[in-house]
PDB file of C-alpha atoms and ligand atoms in Angstrom:
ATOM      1  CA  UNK A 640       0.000   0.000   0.000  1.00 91.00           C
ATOM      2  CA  UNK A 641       1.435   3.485  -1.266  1.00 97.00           C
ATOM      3  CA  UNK A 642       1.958   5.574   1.923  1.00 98.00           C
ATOM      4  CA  UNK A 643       3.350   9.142   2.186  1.00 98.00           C
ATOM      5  CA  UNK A 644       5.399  10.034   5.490  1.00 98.00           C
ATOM      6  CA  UNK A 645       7.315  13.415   6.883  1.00 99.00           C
ATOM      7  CA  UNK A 646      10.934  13.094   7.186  1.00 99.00           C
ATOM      8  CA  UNK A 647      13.018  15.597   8.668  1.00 99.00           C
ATOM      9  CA  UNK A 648      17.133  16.080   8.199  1.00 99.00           C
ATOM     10  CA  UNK A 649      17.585  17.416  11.116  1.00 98.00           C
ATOM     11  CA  UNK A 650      20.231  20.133  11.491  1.00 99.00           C
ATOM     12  CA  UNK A 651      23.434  17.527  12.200  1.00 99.00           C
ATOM     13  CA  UNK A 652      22.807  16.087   8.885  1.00 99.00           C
ATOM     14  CA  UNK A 653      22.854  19.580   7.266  1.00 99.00           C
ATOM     15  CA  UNK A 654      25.658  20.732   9.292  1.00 98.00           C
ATOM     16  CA  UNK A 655      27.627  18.071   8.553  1.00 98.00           C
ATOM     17  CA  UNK A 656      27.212  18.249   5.322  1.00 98.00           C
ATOM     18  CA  UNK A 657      25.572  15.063   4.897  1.00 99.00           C
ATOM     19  CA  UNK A 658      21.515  15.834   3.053  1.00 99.00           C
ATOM     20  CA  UNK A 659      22.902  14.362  -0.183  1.00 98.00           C
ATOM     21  CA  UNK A 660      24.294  11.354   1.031  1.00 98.00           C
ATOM     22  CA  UNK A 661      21.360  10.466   3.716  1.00 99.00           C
ATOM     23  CA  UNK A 662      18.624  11.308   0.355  1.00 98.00           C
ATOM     24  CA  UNK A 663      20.619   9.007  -1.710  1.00 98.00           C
ATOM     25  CA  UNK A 664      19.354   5.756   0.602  1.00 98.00           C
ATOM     26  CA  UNK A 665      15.725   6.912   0.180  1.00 99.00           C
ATOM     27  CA  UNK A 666      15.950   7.590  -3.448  1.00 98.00           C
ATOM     28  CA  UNK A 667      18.150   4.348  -3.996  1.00 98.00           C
ATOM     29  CA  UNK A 668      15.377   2.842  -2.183  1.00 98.00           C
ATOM     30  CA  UNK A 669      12.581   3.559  -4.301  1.00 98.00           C
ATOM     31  CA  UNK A 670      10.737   6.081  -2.619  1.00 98.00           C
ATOM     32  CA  UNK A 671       9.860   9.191  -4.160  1.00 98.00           C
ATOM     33  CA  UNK A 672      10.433  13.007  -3.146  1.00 98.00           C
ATOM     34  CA  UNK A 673       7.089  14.360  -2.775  1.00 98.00           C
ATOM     35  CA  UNK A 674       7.939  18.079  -1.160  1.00 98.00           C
ATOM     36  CA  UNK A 675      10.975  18.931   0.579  1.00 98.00           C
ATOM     37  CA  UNK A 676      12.288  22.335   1.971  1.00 98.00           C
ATOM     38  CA  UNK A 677      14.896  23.498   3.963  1.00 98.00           C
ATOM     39  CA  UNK A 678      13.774  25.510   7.182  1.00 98.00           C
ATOM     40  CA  UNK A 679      15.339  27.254  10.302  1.00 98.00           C
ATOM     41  CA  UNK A 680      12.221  26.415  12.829  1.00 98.00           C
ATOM     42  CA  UNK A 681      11.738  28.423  15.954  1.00 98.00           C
ATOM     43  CA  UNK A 682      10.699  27.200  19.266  1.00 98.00           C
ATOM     44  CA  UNK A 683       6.858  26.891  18.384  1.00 98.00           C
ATOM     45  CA  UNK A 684       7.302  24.746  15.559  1.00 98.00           C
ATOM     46  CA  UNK A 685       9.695  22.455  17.809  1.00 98.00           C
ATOM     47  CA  UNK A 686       6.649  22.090  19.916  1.00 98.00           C
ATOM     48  CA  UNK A 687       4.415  21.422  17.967  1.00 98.00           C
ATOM     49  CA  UNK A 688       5.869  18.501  15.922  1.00 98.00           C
ATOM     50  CA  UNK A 689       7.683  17.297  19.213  1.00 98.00           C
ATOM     51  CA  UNK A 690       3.930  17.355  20.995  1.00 97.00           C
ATOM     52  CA  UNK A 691       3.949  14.220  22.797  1.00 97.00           C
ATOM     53  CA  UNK A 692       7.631  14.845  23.885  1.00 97.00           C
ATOM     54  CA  UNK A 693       7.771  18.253  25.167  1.00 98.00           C
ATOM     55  CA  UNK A 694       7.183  16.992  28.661  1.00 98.00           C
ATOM     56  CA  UNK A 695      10.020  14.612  28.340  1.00 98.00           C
ATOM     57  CA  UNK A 696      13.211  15.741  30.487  1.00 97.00           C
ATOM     58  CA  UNK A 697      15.172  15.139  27.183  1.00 97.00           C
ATOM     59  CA  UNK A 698      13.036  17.364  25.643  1.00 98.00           C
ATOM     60  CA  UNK A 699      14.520  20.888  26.365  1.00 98.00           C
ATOM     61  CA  UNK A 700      18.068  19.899  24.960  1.00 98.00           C
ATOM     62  CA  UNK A 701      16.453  18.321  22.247  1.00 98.00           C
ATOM     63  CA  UNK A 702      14.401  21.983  21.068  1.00 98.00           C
ATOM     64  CA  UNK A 703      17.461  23.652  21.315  1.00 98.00           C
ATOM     65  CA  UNK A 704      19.033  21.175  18.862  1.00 98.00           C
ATOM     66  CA  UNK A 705      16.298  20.923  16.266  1.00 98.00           C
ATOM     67  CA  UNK A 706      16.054  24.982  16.424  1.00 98.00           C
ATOM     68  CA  UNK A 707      20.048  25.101  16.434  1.00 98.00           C
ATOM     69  CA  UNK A 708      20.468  25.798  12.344  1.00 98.00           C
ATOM     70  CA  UNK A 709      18.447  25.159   8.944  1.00 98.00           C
ATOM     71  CA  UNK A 710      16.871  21.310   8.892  1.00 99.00           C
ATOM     72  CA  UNK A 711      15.398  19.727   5.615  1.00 99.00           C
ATOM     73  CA  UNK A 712      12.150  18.893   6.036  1.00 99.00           C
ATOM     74  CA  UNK A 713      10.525  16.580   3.036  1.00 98.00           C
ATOM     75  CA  UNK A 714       7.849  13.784   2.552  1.00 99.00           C
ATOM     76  CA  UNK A 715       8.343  10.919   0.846  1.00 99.00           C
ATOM     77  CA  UNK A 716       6.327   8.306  -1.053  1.00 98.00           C
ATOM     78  CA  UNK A 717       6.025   4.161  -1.585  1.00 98.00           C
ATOM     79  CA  UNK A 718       4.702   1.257  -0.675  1.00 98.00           C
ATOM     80  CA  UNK A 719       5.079   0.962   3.251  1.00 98.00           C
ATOM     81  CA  UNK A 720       6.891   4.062   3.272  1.00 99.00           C
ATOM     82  CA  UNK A 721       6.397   4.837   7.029  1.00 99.00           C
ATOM     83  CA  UNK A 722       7.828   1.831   8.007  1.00 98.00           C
ATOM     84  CA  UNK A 723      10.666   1.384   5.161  1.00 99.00           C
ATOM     85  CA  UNK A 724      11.961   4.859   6.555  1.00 99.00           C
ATOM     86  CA  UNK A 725      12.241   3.697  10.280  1.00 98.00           C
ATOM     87  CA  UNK A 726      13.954   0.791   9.155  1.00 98.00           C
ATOM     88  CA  UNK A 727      16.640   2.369   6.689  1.00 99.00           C
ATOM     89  CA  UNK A 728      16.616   5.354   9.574  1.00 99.00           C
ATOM     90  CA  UNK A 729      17.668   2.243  12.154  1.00 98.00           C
ATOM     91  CA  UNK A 730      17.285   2.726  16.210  1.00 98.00           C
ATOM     92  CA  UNK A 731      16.985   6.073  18.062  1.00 98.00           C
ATOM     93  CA  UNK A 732      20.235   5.926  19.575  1.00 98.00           C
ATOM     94  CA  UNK A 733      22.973   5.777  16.929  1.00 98.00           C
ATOM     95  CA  UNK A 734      25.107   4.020  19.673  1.00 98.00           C
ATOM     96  CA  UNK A 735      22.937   1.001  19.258  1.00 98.00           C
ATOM     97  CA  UNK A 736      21.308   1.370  15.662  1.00 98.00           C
ATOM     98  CA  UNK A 737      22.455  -1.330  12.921  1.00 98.00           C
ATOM     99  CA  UNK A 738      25.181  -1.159  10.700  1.00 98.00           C
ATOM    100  CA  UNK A 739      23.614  -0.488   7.456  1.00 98.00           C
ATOM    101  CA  UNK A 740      21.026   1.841   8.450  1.00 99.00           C
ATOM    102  CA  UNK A 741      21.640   5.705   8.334  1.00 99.00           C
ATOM    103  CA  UNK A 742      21.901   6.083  12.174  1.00 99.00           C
ATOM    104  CA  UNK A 743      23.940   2.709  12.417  1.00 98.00           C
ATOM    105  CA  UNK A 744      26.697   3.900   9.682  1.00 98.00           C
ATOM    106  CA  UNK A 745      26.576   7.708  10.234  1.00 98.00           C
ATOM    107  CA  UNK A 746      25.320   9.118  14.042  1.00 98.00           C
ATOM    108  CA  UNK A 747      27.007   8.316  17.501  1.00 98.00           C
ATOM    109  CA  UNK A 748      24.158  10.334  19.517  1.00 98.00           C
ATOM    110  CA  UNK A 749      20.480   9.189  20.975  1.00 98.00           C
ATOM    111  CA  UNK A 750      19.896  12.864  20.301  1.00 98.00           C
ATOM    112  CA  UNK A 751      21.254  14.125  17.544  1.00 98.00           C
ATOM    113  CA  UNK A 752      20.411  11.039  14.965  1.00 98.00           C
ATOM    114  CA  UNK A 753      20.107  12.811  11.910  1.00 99.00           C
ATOM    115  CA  UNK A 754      17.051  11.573  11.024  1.00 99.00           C
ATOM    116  CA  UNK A 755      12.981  11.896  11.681  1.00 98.00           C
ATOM    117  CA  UNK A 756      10.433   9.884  10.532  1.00 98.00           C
ATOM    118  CA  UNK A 757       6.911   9.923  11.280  1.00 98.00           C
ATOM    119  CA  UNK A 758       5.936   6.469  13.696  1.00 98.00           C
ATOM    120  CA  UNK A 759       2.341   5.747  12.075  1.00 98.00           C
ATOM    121  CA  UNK A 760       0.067   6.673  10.063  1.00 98.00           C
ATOM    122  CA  UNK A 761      -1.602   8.863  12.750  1.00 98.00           C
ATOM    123  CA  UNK A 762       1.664  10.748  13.225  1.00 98.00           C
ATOM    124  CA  UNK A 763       2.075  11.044   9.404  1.00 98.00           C
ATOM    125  CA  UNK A 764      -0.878  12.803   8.186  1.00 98.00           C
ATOM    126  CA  UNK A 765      -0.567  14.891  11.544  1.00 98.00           C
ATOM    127  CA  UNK A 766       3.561  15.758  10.450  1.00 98.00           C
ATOM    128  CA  UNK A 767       2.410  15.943   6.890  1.00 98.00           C
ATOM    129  CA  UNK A 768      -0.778  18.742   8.156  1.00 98.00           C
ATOM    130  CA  UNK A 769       1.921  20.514  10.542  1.00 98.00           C
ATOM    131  CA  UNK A 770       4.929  20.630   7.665  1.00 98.00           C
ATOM    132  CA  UNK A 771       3.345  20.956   4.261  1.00 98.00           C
ATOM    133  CA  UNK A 772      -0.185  22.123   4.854  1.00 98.00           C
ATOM    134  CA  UNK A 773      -1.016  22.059   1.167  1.00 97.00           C
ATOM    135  CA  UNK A 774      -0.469  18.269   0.896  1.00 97.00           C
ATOM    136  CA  UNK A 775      -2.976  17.499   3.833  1.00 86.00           C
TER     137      UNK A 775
HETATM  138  P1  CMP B1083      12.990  11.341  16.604  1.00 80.63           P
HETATM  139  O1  CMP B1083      12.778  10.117  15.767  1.00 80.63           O
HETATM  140  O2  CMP B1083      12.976  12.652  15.930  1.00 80.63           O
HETATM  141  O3  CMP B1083      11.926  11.347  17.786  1.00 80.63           O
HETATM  142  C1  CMP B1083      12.149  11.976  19.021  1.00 80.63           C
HETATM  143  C2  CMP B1083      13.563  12.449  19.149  1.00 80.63           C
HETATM  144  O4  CMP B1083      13.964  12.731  20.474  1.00 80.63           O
HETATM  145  C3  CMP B1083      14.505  11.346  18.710  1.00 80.63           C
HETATM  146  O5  CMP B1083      14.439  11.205  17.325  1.00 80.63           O
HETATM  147  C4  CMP B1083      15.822  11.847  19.274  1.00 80.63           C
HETATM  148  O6  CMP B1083      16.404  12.887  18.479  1.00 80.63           O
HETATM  149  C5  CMP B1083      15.349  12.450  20.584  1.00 80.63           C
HETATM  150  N1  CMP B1083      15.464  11.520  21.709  1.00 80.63           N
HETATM  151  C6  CMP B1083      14.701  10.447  21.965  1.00 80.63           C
HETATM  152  N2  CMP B1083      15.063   9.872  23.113  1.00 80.63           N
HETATM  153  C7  CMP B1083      16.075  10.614  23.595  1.00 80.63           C
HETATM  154  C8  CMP B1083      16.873  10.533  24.763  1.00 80.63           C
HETATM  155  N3  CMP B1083      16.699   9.577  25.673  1.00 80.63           N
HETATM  156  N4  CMP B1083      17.836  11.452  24.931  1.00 80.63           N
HETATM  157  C9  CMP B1083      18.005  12.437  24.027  1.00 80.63           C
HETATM  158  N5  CMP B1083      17.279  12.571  22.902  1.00 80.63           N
HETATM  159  C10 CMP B1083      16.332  11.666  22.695  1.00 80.63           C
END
């Protein structure tokens, strides 16, 4: 089943230098570049996608990373799609994540992991709404 889901690059993966080389997986994949834009959120929008974290005690740190420099935000498109992107993305922590997936090859941080993807279908038309309002 063809599913669309909201990826972000967050800023590590722009400050490093690294958005060409994390979108080659997804395109080599098969999934297909539906929007994508390169932002510099503010604290609101950090809020509002983090929603069910920003009680979290990691959650403070974690605003002030996502609002630290430009991220790329984009959606992407294919069969399974929210799924196939948490697996290529691999485990939170980057410590633990899989060789072979983007966080397993590339990130040594539970925090800053390069990578976003939405966890469900729920949280992808909601990211999708939130990011790219003319797609919802
Ligand atoms: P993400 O997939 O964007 O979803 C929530 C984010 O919070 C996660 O990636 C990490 O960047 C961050 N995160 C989750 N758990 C922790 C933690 N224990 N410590 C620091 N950051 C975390």
């Amino acid at each position: 089943m063809s599913q669309r889901t909201l990826v972000l690059l967050k800023p590590d993966t722009v400050r490093r230098g690294l958005v060409g080389t994390v979108l080659a997986r997804f395109e080599a994949k098969g999934l297909r570049i539906v929007a994508m834009e390169q932002r510099h959120i503010d604290a609101a929008q950090a809020d509002a996608h983090y929603a069910e974290h920003v009680e979290r005690d990691f959650y403070p740190p974690l605003r002030d990373f996502v609002t630290s420099g430009p991220l790329v935000a984009l959606v992407l498109e294919g069969d399974q799609a929210i799924e196939v992107v948490r697996t290529l993305n691999g485990a939170t922590d980057g410590r633990k994540a899989a060789p072979g997936t983007i966080r397993g090859d590339l990130a040594l941080s539970n925090r800053e992991n390069l990578v976003h993807g939405s966890d469900s279908e729920e949280s992808a038309a909601r990211e999708i709404a939130l990011w790219f309002p003319h797609l919802a």
